[in-house]
Coordinates of C-alpha atoms and ligand atoms in Angstrom, one line a residue:
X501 CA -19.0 1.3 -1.0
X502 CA -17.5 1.6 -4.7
X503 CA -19.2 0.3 -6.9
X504 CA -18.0 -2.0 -10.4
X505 CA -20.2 -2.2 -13.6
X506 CA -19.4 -5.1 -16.0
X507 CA -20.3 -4.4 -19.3
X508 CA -21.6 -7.4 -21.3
X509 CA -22.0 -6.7 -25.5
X510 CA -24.0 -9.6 -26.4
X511 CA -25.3 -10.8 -30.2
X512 CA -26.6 -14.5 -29.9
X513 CA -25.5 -15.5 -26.3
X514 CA -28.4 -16.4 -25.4
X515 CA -27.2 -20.0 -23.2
X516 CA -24.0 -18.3 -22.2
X517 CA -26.0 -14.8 -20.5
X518 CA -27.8 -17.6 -18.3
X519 CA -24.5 -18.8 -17.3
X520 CA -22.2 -16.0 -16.8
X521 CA -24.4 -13.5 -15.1
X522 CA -24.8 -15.8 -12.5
X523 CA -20.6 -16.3 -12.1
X524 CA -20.1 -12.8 -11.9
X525 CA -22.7 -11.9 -9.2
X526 CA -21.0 -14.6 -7.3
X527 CA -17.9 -12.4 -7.7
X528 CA -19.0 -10.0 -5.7
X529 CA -18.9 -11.4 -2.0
X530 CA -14.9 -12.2 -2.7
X531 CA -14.6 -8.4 -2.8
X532 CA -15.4 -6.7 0.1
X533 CA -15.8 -2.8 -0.5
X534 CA -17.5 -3.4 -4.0
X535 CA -20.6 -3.4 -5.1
X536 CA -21.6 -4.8 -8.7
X537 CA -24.0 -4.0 -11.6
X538 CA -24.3 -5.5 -15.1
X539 CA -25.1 -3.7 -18.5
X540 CA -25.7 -6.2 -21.3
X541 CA -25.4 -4.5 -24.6
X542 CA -27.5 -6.2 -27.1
X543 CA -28.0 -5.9 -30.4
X544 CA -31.6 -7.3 -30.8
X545 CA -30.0 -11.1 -31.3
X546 CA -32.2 -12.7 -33.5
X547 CA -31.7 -15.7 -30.5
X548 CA -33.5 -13.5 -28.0
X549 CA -31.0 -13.4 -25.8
X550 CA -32.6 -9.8 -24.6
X551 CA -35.3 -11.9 -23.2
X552 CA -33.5 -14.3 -21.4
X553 CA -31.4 -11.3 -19.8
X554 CA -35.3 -9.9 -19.0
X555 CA -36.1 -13.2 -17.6
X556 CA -32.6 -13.2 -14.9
X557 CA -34.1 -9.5 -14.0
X558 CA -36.3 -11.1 -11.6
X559 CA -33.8 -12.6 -9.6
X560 CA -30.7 -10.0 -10.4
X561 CA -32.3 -5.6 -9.1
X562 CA -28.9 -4.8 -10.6
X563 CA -28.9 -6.2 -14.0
X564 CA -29.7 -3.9 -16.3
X565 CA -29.9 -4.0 -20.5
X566 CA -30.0 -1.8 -23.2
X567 CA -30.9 -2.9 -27.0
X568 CA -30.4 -1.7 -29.9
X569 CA -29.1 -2.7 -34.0
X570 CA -25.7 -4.3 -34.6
X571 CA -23.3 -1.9 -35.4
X572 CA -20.3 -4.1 -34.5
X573 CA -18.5 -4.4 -31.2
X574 CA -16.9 -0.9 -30.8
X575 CA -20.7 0.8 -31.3
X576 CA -22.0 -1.4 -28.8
X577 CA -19.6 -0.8 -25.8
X578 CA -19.5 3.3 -26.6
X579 CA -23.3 2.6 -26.2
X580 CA -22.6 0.5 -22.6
X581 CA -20.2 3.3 -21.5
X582 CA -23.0 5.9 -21.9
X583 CA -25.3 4.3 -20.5
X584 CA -23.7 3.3 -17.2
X585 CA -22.4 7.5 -17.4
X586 CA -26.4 8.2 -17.5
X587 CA -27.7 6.0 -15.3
X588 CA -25.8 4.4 -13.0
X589 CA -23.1 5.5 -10.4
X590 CA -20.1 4.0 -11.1
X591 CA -16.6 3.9 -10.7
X592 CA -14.7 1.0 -12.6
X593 CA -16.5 -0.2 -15.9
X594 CA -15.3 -3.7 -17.1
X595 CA -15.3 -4.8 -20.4
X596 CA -15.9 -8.7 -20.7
X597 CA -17.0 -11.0 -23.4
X598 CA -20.1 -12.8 -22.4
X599 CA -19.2 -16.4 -24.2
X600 CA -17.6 -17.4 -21.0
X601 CA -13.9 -16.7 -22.6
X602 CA -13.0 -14.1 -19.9
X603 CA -13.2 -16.5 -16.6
X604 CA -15.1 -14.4 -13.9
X605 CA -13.2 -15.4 -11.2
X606 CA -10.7 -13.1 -12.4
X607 CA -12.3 -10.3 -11.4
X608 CA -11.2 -9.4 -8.2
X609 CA -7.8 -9.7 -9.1
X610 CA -8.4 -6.7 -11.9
X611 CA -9.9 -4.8 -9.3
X612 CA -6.6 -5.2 -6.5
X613 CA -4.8 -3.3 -9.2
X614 CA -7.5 -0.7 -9.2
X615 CA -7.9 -0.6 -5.7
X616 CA -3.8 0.0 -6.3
X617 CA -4.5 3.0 -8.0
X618 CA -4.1 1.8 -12.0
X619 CA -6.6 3.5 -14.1
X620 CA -6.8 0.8 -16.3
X621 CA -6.3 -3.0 -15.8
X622 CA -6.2 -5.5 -18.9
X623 CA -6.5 -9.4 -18.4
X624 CA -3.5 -10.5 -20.5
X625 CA -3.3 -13.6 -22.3
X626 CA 0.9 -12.9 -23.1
X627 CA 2.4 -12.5 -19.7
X628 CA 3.4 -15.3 -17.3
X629 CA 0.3 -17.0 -16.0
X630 CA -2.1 -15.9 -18.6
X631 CA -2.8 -18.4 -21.3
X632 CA -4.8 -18.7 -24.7
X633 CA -6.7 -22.1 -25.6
X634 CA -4.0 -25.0 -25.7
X635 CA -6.5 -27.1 -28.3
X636 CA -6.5 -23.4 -30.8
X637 CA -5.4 -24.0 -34.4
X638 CA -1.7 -23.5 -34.8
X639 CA -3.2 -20.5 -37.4
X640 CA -5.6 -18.7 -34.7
X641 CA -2.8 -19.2 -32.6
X642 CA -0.3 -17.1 -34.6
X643 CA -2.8 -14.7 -35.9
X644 CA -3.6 -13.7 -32.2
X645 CA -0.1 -13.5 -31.1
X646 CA 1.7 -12.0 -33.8
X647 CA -1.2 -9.6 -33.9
X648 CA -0.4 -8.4 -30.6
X649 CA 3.3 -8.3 -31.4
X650 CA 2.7 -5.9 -34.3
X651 CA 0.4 -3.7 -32.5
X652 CA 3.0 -3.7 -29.7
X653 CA 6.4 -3.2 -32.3
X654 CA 4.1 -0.5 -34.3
X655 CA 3.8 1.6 -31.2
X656 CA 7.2 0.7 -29.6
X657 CA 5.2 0.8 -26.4
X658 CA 6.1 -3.0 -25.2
X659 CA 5.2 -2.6 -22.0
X660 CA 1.6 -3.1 -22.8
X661 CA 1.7 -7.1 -24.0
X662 CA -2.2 -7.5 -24.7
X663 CA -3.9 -5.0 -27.0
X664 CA -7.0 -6.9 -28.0
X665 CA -8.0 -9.0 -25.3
X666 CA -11.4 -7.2 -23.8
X667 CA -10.9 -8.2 -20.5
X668 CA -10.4 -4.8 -18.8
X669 CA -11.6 -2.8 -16.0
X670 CA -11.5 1.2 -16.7
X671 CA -12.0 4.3 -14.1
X672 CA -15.0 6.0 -15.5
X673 CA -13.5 9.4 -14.8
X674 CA -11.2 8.5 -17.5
X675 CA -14.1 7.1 -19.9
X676 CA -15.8 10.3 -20.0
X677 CA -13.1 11.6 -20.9
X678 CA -12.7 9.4 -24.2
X679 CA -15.6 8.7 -24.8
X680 CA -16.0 11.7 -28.0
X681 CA -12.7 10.2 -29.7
X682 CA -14.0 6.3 -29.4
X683 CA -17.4 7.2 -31.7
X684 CA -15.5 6.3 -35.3
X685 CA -14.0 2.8 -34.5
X686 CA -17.2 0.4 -35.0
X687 CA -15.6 -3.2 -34.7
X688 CA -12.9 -4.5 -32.6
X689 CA -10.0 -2.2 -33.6
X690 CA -11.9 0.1 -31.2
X691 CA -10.1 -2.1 -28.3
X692 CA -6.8 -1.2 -29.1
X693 CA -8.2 2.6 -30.1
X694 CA -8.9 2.5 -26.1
X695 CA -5.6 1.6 -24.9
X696 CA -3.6 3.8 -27.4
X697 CA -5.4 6.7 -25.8
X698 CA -4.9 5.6 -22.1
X699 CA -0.7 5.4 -23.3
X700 CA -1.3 9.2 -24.9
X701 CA -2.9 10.4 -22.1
X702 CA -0.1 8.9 -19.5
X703 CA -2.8 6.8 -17.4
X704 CA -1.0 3.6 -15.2
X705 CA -2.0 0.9 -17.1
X706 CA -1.5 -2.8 -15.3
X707 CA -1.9 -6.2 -16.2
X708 CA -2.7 -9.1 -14.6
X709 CA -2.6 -12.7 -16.6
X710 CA -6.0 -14.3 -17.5
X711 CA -6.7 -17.4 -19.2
X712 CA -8.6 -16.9 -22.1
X713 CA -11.2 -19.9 -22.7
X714 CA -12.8 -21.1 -26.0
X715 CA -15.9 -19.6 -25.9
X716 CA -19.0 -21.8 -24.1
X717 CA -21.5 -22.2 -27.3
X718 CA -22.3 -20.6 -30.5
X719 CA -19.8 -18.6 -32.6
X720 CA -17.2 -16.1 -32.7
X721 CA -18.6 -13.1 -34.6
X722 CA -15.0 -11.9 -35.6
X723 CA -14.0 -10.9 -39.5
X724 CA -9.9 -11.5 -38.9
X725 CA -9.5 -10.0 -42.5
X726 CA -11.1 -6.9 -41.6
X727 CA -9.5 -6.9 -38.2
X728 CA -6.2 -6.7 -39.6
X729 CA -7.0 -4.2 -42.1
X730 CA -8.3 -2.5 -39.3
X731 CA -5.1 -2.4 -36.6
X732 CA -2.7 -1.8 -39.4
X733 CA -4.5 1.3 -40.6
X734 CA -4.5 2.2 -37.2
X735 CA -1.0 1.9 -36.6
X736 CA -0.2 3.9 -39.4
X737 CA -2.3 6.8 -38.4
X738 CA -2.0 6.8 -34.9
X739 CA 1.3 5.0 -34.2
X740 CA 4.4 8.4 -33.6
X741 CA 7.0 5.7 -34.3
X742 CA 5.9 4.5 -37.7
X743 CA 5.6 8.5 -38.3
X744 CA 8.6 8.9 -36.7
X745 CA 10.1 6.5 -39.3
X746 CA 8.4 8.2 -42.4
X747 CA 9.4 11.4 -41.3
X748 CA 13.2 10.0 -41.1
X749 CA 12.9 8.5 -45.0
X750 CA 11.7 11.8 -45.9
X751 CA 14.5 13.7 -44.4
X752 CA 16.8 11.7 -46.2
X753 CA 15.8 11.9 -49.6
X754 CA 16.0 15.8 -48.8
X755 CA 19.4 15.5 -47.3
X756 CA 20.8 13.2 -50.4
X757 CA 18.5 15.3 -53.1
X758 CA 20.1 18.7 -51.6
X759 CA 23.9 16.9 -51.3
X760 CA 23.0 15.5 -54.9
X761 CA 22.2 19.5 -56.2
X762 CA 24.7 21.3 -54.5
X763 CA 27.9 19.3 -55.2
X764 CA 27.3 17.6 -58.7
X765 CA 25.2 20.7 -60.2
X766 CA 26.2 24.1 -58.3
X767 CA 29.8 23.2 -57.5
X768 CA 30.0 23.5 -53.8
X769 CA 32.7 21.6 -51.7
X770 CA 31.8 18.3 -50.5
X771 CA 31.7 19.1 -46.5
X772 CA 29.5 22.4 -47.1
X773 CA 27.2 20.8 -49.3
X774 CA 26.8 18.0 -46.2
X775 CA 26.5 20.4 -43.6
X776 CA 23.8 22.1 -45.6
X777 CA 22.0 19.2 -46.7
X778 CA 22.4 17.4 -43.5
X779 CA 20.9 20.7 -41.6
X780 CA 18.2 20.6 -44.0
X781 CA 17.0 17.1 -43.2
X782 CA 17.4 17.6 -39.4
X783 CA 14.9 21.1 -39.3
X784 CA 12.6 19.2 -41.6
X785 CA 11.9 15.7 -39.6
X786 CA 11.6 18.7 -36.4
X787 CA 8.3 20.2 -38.5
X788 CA 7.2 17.1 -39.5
X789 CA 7.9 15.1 -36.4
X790 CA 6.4 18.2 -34.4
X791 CA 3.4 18.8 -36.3
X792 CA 2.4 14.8 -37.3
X793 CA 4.3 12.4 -35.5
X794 CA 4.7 13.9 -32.0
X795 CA 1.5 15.9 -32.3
X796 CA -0.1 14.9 -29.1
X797 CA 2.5 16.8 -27.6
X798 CA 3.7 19.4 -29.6
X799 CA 6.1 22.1 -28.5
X800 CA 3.8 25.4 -27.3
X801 CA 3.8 27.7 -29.8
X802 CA 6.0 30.4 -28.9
X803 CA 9.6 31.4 -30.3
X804 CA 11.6 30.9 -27.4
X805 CA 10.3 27.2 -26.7
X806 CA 10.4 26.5 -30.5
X807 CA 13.8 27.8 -30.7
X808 CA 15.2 25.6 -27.5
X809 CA 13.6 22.7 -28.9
X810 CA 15.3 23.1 -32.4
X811 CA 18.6 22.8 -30.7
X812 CA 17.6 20.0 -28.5
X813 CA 16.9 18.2 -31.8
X814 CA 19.7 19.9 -33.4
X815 CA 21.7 18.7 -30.7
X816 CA 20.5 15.0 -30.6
X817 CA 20.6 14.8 -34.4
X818 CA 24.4 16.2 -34.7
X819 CA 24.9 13.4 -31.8
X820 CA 23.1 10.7 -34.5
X821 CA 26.2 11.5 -37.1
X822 CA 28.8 11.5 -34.3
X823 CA 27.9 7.9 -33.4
X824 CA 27.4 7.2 -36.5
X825 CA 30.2 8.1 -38.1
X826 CA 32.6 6.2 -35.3
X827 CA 30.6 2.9 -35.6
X828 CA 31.1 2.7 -39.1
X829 CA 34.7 3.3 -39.5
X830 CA 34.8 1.0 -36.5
X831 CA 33.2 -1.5 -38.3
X832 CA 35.4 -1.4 -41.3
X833 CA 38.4 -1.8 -39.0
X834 CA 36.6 -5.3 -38.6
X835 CA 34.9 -6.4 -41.5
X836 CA 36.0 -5.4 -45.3
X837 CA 35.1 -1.9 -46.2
X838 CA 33.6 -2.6 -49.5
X839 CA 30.4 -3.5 -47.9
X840 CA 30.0 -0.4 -45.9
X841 CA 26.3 0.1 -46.9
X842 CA 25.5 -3.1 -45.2
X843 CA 26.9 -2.3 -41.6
X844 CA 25.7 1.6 -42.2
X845 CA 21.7 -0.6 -42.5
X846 CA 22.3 -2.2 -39.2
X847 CA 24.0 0.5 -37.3
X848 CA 20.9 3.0 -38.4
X849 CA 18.3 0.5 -37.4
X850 CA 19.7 -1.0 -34.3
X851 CA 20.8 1.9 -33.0
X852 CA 20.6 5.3 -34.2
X853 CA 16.3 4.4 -34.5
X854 CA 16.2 3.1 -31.1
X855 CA 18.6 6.3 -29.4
X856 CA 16.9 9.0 -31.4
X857 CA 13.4 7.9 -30.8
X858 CA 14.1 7.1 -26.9
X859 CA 16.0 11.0 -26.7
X860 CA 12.8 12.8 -28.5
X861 CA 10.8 11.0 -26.4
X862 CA 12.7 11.9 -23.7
X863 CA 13.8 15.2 -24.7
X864 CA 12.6 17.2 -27.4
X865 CA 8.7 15.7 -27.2
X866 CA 8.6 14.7 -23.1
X867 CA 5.2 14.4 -21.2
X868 CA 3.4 17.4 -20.6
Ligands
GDD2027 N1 -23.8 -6.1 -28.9 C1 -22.8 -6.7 -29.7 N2 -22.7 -6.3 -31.0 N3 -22.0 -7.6 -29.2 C2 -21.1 -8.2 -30.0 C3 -20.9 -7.8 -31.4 C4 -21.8 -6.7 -31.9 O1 -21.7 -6.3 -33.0 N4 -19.9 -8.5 -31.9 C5 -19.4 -9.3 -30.9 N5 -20.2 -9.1 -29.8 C6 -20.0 -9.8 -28.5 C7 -20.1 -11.3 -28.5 O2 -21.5 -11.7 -28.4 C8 -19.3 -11.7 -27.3 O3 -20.0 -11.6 -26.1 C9 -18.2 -10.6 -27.3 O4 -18.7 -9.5 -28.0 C10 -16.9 -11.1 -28.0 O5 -17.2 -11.5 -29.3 P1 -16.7 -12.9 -30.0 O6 -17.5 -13.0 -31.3 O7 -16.9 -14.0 -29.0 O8 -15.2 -12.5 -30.3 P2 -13.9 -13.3 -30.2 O9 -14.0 -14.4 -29.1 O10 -13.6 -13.8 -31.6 O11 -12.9 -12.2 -29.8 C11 -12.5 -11.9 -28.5 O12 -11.2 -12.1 -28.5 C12 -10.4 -11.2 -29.3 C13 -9.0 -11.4 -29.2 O13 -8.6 -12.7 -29.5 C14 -12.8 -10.5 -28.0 O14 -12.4 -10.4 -26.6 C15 -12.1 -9.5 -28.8 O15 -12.3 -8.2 -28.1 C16 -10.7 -9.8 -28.8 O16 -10.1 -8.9 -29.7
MN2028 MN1 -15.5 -15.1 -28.0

């Protein structure tokens, strides 16, 4: 028998406890070869909704609870995850709000996956058959989807189309082994701290669509403001394609300073002062990219790998002004030449971005 322990973080829920708990014991006989336990997380809610949990302990010998001070979302469910590590046996935690949003009946579905061998399942609002409330403002609406698009785009991971939802059922093997980074993110950025370590550390991640209910009674405890600030500063710390991107405007205001130097102020010919300035650029977005944005998976540290991967990149970059130097004069077969800047824009972001990132990726920085 394996066994499933939903996590519920709780602060005022006391009417919606007495309703879900129930739903998601229920749960249990549609899924043969599981066992379930529950972990409310409360936060001493002034409603006493620790003891109306206390209350269903009578009926429910696997319902457990563990209370402590509000210290926002991310503290309480680091505080679930060690508790279920400490006292229970468990394989799959969930994550689930407890305001009735996440429908319980969706359960065993998460679990197939697991049972399919994901090591993380996410109930997703923004694939076909998942849904978020039809009667939401248009606002909330485009705050939660654009929010996910942003989060998605800012990683250029796509294939992940829910970052924030907490609907989620994780392998505990590979909680313990995040558990030490997930301590700093207090509020709900700590969701999307979660999955940006499960894409880091190469775990399957699958979704399956949920439909994600206004909550049951009482309020959302959710500061967008901060959220935002939150996930963007985030992104730019954590996110290797934003870095990716700095690294690039660095390199170019190298390459232009050093073409800028060596032709107007020490004389050299035009094409040597490009190849040095280019060559310049190119070895310092590899430091940069190697030590900061590609960091998590560094080249090792000896000469010989060091030296192959400068070349890769050398190679790879060399390719970059190859393509790009054919698509432009292309282009200005086409189009009038005066506004050569313009196409130069789009062929750099459309595709010398996309092929360089997709070939370090690929290439110069692959999985270890
Ligand atoms: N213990 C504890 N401590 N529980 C908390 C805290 C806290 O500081 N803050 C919120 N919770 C609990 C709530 O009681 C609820 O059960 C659950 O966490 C979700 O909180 P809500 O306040 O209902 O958040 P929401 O509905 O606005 O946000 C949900 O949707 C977001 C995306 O749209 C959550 O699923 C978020 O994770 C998600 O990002
Ligand atoms: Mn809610």
């Amino acid at each position: 028998m394996k066994s499933a322990t939903i996590i519920l973080p709780t602060y005022n829920e006391r009417e919606n406890v007495g309703i879900i708990i129930p739903q998601i014991f229920e749960q249990e006989e549609k899924t043969p070869g599981w066992e379930f336990s529950i972990v409310v997380v409360d936060d001493t809610s002034p409603d006493k909704t620790a003891e109306k949990v206390v209350e269903l302990q009578k009926k429910y010998k696997k319902l457990y609870i563990t209370s402590g001070q509000k210290a926002g979302l991310g503290k309480a469910y680091v505080r679930g995850f060690k508790y279920v590590l400490t006292n229970l046996k468990s394989d799959i935690v969930f994550e689930m709000d407890a305001d009735l949003s996440h429908d319980p009946a969706s359960i065993p579905l998460l679990l197939q996956k697991i049972d399919g061998g994901a090591d993380i399942v996410i109930g997703t609002r923004y694939i076909k058959g998942g849904s978020i409330p039809k009667n939401w403002e248009f606002y909330r609406k485009v705050f939660s989807y654009c929010g996910n698009l942003v989060v998605r785009l800012g990683f250029m991971h796509l294939a992940v189309h829910d970052w924030t939802n907490g609907y989620r059922a994780i392998k505990t093997d590979f909680l313990k082994e995040i558990i030490p980074h997930l301590d700093e993110y207090n509020g709900y950025v700590f969701q999307i701290a979660l999955l940006d370590r499960a894409v880091k550390l190469h775990k399957k991640i699958e979704e399956v669509p949920v439909h994600f209910q206004e909550r049951n009674s009482g309020v959302s405890k959710i500061n967008s403001g901060r959220y935002i600030f939150d996930i963007v500063r985030y992104i730019f710390q954590h996110s290797s394609f934003i870095k990716f991107g700095i690294v690039g405007l660095i390199g170019a205001v190298l390459d232009f300073g050093t073409s800028f130097f060596l032709i107007e102020k020490a004389g050299f010919a035009i094409w040597m002062a490009t190849v040095i300035s280019a060559e310049i650029a190119i070895i310092s977005n590899f430091f940069f990219n190697n030590f900061w944005s590609f960091s998590h998976k560094k080249v090792e540290n000896t000469r010989s790998s060091f030296l192959k991967s400068l070349i890769q990149f050398n190679t790879i970059s060399v390719g970059n002004i190859l393509i790009q130097a054919i698509l432009l004069q292309g282009a200005t077969v086409f189009f009038p030449r005066e506004y050569w800047y313009i196409y130069k824009v789009i062929i750099i972001a459309l595709v010398i971005i996309p092929y360089s990132y997709f070939l370090y990726n690929k290439v110069v920085w692959k999985k270890k």
